[in-house]
mmCIF file of C-alpha atoms and ligand atoms in Angstrom:
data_model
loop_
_atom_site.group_PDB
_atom_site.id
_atom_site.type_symbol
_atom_site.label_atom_id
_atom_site.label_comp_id
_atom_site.label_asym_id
_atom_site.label_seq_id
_atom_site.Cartn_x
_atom_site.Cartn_y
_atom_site.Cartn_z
ATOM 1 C CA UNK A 16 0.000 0.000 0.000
ATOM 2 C CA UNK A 17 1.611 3.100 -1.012
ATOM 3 C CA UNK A 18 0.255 6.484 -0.476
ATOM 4 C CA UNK A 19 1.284 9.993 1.626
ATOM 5 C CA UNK A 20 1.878 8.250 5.284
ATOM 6 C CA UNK A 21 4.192 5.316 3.533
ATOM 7 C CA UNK A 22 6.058 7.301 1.348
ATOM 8 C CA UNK A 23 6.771 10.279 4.163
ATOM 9 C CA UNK A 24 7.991 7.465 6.442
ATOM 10 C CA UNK A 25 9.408 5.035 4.029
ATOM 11 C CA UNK A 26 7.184 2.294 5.559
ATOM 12 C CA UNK A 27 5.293 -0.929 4.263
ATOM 13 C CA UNK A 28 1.823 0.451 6.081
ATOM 14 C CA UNK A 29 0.685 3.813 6.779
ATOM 15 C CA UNK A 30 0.839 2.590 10.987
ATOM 16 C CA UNK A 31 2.390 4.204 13.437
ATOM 17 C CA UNK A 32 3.154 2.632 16.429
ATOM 18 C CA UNK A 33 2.639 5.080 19.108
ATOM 19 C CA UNK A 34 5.434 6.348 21.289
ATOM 20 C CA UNK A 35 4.678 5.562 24.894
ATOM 21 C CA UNK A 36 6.517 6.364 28.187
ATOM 22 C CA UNK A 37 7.188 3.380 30.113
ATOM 23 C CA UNK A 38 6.518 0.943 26.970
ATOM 24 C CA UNK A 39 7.799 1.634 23.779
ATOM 25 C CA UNK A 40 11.459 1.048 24.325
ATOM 26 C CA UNK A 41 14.196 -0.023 21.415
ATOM 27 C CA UNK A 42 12.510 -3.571 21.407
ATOM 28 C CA UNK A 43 8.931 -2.632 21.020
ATOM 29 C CA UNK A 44 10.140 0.064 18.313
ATOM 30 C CA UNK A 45 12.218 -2.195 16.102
ATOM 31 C CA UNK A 46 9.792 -4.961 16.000
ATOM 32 C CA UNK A 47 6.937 -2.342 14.903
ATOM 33 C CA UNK A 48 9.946 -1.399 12.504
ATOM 34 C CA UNK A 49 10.597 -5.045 11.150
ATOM 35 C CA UNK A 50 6.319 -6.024 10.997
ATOM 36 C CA UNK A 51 6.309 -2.591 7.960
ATOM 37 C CA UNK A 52 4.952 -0.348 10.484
ATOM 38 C CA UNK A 53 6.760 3.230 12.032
ATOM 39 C CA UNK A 54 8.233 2.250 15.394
ATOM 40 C CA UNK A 55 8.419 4.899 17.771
ATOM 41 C CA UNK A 56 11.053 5.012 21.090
ATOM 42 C CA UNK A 57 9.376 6.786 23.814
ATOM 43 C CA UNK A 58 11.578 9.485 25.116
ATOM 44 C CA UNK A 59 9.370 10.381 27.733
ATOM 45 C CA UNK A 60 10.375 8.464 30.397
ATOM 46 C CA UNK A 61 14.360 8.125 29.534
ATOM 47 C CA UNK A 62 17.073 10.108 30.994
ATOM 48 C CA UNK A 63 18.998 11.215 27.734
ATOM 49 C CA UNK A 64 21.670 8.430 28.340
ATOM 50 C CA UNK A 65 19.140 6.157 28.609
ATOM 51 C CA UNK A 66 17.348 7.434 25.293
ATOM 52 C CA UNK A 67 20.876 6.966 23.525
ATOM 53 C CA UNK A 68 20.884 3.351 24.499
ATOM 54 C CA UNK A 69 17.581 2.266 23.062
ATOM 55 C CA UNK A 70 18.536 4.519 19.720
ATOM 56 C CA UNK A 71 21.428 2.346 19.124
ATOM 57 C CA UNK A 72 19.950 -1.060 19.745
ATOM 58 C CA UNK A 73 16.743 0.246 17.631
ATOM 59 C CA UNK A 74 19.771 0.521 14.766
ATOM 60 C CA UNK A 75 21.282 -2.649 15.459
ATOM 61 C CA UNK A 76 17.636 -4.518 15.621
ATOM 62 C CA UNK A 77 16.079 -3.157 12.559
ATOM 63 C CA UNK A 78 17.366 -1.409 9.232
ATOM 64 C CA UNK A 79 13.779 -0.011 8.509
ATOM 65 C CA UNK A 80 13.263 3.721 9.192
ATOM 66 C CA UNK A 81 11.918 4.203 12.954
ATOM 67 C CA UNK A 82 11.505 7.668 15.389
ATOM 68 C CA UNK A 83 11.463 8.742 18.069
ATOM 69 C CA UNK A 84 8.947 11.036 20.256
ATOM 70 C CA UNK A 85 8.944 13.838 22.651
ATOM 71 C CA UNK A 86 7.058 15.268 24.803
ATOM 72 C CA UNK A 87 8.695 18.642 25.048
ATOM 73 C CA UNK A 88 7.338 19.468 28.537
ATOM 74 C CA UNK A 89 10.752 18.480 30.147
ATOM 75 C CA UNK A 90 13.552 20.638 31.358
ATOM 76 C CA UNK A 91 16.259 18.434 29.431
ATOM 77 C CA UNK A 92 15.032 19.011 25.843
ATOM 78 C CA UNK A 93 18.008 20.623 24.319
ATOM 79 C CA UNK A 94 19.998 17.390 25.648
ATOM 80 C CA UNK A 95 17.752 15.111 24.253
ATOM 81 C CA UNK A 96 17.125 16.631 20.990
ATOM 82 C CA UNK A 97 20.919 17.144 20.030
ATOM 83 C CA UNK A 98 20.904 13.063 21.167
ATOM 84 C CA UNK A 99 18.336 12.725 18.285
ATOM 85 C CA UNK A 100 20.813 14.594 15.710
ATOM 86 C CA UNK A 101 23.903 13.122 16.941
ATOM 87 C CA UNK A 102 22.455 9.157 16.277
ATOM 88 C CA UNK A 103 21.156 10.222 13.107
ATOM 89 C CA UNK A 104 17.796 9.373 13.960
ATOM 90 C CA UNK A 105 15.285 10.791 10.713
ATOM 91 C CA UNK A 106 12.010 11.002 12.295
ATOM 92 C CA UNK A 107 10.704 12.696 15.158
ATOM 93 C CA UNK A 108 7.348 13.365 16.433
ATOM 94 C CA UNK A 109 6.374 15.793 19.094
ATOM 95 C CA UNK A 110 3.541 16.484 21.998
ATOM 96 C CA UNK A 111 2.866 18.785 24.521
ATOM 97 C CA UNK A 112 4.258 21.733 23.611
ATOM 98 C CA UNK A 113 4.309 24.856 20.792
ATOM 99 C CA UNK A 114 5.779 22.815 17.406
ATOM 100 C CA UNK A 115 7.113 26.173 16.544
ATOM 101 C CA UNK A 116 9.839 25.324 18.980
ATOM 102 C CA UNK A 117 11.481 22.618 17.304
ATOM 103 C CA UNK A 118 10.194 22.352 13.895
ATOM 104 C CA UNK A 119 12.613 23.764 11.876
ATOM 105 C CA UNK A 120 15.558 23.549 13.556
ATOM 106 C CA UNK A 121 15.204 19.704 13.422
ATOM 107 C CA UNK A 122 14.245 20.026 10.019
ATOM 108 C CA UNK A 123 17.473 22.065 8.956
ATOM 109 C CA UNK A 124 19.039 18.554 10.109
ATOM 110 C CA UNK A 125 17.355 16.973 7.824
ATOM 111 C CA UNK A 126 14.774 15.161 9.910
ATOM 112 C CA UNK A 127 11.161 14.695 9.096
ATOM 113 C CA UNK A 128 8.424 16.084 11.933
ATOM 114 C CA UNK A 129 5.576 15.133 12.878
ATOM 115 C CA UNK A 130 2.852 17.161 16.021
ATOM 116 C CA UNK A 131 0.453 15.228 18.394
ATOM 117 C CA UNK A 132 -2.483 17.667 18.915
ATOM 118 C CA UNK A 133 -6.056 16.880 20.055
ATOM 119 C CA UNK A 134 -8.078 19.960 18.301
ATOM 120 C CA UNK A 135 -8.602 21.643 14.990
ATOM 121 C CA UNK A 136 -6.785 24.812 16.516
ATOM 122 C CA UNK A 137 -3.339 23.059 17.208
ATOM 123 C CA UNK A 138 -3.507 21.150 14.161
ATOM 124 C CA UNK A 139 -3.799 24.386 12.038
ATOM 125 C CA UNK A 140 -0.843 25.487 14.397
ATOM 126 C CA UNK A 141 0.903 22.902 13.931
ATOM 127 C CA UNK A 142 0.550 23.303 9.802
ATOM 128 C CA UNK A 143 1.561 26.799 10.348
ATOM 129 C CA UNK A 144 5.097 25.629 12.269
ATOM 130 C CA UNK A 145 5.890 23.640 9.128
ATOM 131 C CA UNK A 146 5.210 20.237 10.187
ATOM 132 C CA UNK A 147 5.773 17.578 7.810
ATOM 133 C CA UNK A 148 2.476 15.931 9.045
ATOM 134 C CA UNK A 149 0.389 16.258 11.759
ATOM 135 C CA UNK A 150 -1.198 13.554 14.365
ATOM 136 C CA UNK A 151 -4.574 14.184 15.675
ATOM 137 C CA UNK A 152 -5.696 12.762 18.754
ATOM 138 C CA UNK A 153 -9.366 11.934 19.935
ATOM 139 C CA UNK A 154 -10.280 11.838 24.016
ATOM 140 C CA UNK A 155 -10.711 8.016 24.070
ATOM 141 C CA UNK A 156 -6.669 7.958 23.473
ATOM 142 C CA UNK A 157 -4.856 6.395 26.185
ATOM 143 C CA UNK A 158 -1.673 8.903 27.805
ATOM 144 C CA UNK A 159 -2.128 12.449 28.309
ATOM 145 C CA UNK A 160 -4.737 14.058 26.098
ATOM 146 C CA UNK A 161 -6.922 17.669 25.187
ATOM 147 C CA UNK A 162 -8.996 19.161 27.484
ATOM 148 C CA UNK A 163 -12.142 19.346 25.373
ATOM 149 C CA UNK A 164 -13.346 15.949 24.829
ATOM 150 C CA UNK A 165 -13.154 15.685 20.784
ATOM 151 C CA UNK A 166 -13.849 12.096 19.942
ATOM 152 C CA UNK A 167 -11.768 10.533 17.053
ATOM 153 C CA UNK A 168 -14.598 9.986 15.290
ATOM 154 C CA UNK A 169 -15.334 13.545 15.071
ATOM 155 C CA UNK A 170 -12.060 15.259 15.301
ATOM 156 C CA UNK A 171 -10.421 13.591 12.638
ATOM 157 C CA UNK A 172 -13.057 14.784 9.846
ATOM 158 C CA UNK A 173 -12.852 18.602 11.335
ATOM 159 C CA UNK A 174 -9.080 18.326 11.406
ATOM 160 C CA UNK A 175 -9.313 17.526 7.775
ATOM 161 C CA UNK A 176 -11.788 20.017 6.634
ATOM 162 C CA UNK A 177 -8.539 22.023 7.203
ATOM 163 C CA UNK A 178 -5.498 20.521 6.774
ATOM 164 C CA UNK A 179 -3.252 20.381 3.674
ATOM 165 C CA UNK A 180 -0.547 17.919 4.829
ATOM 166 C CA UNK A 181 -0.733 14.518 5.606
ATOM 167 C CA UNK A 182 -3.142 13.452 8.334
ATOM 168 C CA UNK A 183 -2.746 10.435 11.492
ATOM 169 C CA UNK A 184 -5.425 9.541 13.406
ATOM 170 C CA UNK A 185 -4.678 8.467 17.038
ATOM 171 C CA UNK A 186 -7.418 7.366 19.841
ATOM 172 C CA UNK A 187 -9.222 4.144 19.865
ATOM 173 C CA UNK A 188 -7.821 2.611 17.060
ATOM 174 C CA UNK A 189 -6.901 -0.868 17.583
ATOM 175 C CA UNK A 190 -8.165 -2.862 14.514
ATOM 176 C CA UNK A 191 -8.165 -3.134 11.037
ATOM 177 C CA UNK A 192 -11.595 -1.636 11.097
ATOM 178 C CA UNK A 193 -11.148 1.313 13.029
ATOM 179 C CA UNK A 194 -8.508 1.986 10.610
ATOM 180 C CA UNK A 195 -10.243 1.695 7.802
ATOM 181 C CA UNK A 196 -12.868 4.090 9.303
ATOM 182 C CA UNK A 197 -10.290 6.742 10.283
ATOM 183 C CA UNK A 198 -9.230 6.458 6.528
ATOM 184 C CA UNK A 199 -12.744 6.932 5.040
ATOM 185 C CA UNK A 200 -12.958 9.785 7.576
ATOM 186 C CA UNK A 201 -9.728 12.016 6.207
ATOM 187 C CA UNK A 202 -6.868 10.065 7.824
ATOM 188 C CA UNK A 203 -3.757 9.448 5.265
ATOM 189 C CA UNK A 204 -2.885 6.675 8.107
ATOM 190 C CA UNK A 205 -2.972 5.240 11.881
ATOM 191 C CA UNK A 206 -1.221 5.853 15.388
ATOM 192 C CA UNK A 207 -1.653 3.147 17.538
ATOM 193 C CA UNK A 208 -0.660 3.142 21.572
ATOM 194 C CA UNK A 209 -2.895 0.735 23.602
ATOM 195 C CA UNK A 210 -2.858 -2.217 21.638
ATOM 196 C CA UNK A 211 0.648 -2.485 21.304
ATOM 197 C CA UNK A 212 1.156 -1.864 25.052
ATOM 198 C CA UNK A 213 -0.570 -5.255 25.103
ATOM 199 C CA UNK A 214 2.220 -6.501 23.022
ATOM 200 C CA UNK A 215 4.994 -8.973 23.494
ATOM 201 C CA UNK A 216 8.148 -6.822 22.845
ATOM 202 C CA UNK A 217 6.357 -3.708 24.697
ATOM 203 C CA UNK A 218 8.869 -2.676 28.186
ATOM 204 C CA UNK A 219 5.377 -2.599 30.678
ATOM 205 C CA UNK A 220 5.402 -4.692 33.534
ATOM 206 C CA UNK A 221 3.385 -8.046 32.389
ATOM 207 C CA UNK A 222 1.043 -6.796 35.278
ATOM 208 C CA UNK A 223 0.123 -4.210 33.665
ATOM 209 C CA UNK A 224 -0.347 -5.951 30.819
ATOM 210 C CA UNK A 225 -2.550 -7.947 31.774
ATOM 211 C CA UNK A 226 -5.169 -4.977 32.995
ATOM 212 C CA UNK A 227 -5.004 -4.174 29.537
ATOM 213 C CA UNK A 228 -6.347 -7.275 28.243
ATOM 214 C CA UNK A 229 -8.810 -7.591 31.665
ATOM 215 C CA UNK A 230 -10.412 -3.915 30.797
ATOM 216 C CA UNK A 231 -13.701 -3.500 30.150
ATOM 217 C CA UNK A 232 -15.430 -0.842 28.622
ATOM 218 C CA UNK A 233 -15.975 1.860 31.151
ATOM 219 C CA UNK A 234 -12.947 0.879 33.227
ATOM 220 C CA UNK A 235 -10.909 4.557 31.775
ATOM 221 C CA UNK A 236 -11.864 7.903 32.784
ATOM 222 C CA UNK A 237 -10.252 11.372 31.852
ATOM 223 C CA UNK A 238 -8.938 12.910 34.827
ATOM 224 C CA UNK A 239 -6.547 15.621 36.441
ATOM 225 C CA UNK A 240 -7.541 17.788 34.099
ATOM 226 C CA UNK A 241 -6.292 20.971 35.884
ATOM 227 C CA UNK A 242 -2.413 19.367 35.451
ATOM 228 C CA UNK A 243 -1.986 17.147 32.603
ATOM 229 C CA UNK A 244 -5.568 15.645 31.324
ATOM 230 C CA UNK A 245 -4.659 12.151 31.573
ATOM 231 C CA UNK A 246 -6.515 8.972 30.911
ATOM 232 C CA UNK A 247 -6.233 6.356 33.570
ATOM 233 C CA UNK A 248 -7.565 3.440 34.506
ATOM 234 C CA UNK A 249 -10.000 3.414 37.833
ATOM 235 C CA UNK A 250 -7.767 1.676 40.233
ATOM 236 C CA UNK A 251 -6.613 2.742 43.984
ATOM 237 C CA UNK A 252 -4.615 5.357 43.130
ATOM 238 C CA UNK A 253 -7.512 6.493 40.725
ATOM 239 C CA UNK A 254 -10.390 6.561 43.178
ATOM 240 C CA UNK A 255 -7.919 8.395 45.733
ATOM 241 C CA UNK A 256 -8.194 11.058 42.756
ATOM 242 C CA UNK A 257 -11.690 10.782 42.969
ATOM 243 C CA UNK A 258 -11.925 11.199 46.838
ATOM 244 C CA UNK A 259 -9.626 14.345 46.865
ATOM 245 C CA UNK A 260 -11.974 15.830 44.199
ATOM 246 C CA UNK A 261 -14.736 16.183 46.808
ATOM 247 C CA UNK A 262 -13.150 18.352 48.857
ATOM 248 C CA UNK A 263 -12.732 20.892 45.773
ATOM 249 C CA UNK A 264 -8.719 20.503 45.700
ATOM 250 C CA UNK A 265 -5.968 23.288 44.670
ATOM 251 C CA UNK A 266 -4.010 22.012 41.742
ATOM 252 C CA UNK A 267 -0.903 22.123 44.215
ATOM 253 C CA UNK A 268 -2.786 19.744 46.378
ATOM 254 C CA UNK A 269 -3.426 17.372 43.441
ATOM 255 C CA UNK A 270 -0.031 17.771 42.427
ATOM 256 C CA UNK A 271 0.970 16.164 46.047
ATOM 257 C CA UNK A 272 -1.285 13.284 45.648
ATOM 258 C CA UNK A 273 0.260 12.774 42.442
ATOM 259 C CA UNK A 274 3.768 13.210 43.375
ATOM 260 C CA UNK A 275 6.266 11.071 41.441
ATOM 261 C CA UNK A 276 7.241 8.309 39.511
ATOM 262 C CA UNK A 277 3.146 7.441 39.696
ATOM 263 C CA UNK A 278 3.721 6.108 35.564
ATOM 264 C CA UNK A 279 6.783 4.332 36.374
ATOM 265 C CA UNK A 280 5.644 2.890 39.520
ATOM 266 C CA UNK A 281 2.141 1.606 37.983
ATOM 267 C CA UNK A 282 3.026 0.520 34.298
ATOM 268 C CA UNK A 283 7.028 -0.145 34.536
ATOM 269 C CA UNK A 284 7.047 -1.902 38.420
ATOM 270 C CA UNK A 285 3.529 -3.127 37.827
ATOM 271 C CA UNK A 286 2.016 -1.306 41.074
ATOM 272 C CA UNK A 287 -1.427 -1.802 40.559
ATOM 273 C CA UNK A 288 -2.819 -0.132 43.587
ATOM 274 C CA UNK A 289 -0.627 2.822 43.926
ATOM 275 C CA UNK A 290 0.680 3.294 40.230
ATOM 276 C CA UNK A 291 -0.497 5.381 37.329
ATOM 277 C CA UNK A 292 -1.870 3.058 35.007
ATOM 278 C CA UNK A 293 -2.288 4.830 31.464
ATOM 279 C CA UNK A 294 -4.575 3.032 28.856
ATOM 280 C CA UNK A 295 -7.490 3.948 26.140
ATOM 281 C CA UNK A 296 -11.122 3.013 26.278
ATOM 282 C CA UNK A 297 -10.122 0.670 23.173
ATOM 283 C CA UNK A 298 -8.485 -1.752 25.804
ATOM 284 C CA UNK A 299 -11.907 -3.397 26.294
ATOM 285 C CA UNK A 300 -11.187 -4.556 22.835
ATOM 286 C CA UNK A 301 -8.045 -6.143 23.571
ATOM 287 C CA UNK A 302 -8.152 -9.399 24.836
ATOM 288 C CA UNK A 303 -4.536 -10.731 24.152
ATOM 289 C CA UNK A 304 -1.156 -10.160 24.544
ATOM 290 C CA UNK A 305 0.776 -10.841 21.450
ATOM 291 C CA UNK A 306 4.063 -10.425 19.624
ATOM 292 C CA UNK A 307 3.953 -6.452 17.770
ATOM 293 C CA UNK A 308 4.738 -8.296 13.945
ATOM 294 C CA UNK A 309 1.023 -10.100 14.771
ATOM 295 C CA UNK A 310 -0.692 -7.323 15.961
ATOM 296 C CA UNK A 311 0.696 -5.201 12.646
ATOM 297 C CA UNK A 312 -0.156 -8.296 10.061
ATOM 298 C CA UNK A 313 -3.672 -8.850 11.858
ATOM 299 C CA UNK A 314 -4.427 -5.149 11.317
ATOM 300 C CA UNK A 315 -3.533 -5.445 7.528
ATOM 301 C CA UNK A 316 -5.623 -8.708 7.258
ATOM 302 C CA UNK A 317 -8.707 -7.038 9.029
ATOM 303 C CA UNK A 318 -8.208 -3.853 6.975
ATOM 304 C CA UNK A 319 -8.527 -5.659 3.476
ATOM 305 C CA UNK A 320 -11.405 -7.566 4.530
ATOM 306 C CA UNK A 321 -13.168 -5.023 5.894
ATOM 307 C CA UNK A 322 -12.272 -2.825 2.844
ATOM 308 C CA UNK A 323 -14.107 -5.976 0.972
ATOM 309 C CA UNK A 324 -17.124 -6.009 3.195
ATOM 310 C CA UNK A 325 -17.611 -1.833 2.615
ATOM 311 C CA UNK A 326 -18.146 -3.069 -1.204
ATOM 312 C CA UNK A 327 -21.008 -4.854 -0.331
ATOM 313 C CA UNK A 328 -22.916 -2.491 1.568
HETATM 314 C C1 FMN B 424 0.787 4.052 28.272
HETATM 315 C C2 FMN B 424 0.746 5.190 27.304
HETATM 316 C C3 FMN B 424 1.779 6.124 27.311
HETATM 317 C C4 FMN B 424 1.769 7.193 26.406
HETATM 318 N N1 FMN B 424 2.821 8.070 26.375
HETATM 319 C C5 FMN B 424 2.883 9.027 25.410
HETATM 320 C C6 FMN B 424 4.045 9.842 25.273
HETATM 321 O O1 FMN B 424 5.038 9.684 25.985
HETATM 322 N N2 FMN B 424 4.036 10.806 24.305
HETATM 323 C C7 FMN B 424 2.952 10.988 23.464
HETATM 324 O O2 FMN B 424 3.000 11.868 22.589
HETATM 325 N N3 FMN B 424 1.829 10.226 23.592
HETATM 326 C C8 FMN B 424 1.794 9.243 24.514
HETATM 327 N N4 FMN B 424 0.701 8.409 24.579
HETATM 328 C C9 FMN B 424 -0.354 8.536 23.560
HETATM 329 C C10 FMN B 424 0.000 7.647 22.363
HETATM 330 O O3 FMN B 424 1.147 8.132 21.714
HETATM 331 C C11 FMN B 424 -1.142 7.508 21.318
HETATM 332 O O4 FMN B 424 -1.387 8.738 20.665
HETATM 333 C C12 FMN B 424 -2.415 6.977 21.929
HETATM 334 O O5 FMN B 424 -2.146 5.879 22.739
HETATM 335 C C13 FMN B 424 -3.387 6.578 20.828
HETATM 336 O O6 FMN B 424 -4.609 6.137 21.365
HETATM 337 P P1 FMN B 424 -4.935 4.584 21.727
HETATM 338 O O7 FMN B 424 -4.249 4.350 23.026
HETATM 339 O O8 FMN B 424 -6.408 4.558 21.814
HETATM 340 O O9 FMN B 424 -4.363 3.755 20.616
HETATM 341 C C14 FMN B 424 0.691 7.346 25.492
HETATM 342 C C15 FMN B 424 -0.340 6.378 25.500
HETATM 343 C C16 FMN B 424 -0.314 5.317 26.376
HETATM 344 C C17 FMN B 424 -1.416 4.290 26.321
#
């Protein structure tokens, strides 16, 4: 399949697998790589030594193009960015933050870049930095996320109404068919995060991945909106959230409860009580764990036949 997503990215399928903190490490990356999807390294959670690392065993395990992202909410950006020139990695993508920041001067080096946003607005702003394309992310997403509640299903069609460059839809997309429907909706291709946290090769504590597959529909719920909007799922540490609410908290006083090392502790150590456990409402949908080349070649199937079944309607 070749269209503006494969031939930006130099990849087999227009799928992106997401980058993740605490799960997409150089192992989970490559193997998306090697299966003819984007593979993504989450830089998120690595200290930039650390982030090195899992570039150069992502170039040792697979010599398909792969990227990394950033959140660019962290002090140590310079540090990790001039990491990303000096491996000679070619793709980045970015999140939480202006793209106007970093756009061009990691495209002067020659590297393509991508924006997360989850509204119309940043996705024109985005465009407007120069992006090479542009990821737009619906509410149901698992991670951090927008504060207004824009489904995929909704917010990938508005996106496009406006949008020139190429378009990724992120948020609930776990299947063949849901990619299939982003497509029809606007999308040139797919970003997928929960499903391949429920992978073999992903770095989350098999604890965690086993919530994944146990979620049910309604186990996920938006929350700490007034820090970081942030999709968890409704454990311990969750309904302590909940509790603290009632008593009409300061953000300060939700930043104690939160305090840190909540992701690492929850999805890395596989604290289930006390740990931040990040996963989309598509996790009631996913009911295995299984190596990333499956979950890729499964998608494809699904895709074609449901591309097959449309023809019939
Ligand atoms: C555990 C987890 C960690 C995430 N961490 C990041 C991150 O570090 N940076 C980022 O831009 N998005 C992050 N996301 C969002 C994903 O990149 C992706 O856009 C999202 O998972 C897509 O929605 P889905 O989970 O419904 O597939 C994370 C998502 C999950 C589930």
């Amino acid at each position: 399949m070749t269209n503006r997503i494969t031939q930006l990215f130099n990849t087999t399928y227009p799928i992106v697998q997401a980058g993740m903190i605490w799960n997409s490490g150089w192992r989970l990356a490559s193997a998306a790589s090697n299966a003819g999807a984007l593979g993504l390294i989450g830089a998120g959670s690595m200290y930039p030594d650390v982030l090195r690392e899992h570039i150069q065993k992502c170039q040792k395990a697979t010599n398909k193009p792969f990227g990394v992202n950033v959140p660019m909410l962290y002090p140590n950006i310079q540090e990790i960015m001039d990491i990303i020139v000096e491996e000679n990695v070619k793709i980045v993508f970015t999140s939480a933050g202006n793209p106007k920041t970093w756009t061009s001067w990691l495209q002067d080096k020659g590297i393509t870049v991508v924006h997360v946003v989850s509204s119309v607005k940043f996705a024109l702003k985005a465009q407007e930095a120069g992006v090479d394309a542009v990821v737009a992310e619906g509410f149901e997403a698992g991670g951090h996320n927008g504060r207004d509640e824009t489904t995929t299903l909704t917010l990938i069609p508005m996106v496009k109404e406006h949008l020139q460059i190429p378009l990724i839809a992120a948020g609930g997309i776990a299947t063949g068919k849901a990619m299939l429907a982003a497509m029809v909706l606007g999308a040139d291709g797919v970003q997928v995060g929960s499903r391949f946290v429920a992978s073999e090769e992903s770095s989350a504590h098999q604890a965690f991945k086993q919530v994944v597959v146990d979620v049910k529909e309604g186990d996920t719920q938006l929350t700490l909106k007034e820090l970081a909007p942030v999709r968890l799922v409704k454990n311990k540490f969750y309904n302590e959230i909940q509790e603290l609410y009632k008593t009409a908290p300061t953000p300060e006083q939700l930043k104690d409860l939160l305090g840190r090392a909540r992701a690492k502790r929850g999805m890395f150590e596989g604290d289930l009580d006390d740990g931040e456990l990040e996963i989309g409402q598509i996790a009631g949908l996913i009911h295995d764990i299984k190596p990333a080349a499956q979950i890729v070649a499964d998608m494809m199937q699904e895709f074609e036949e449901a591309k097959q079944f449309v023809a019939t309607l």
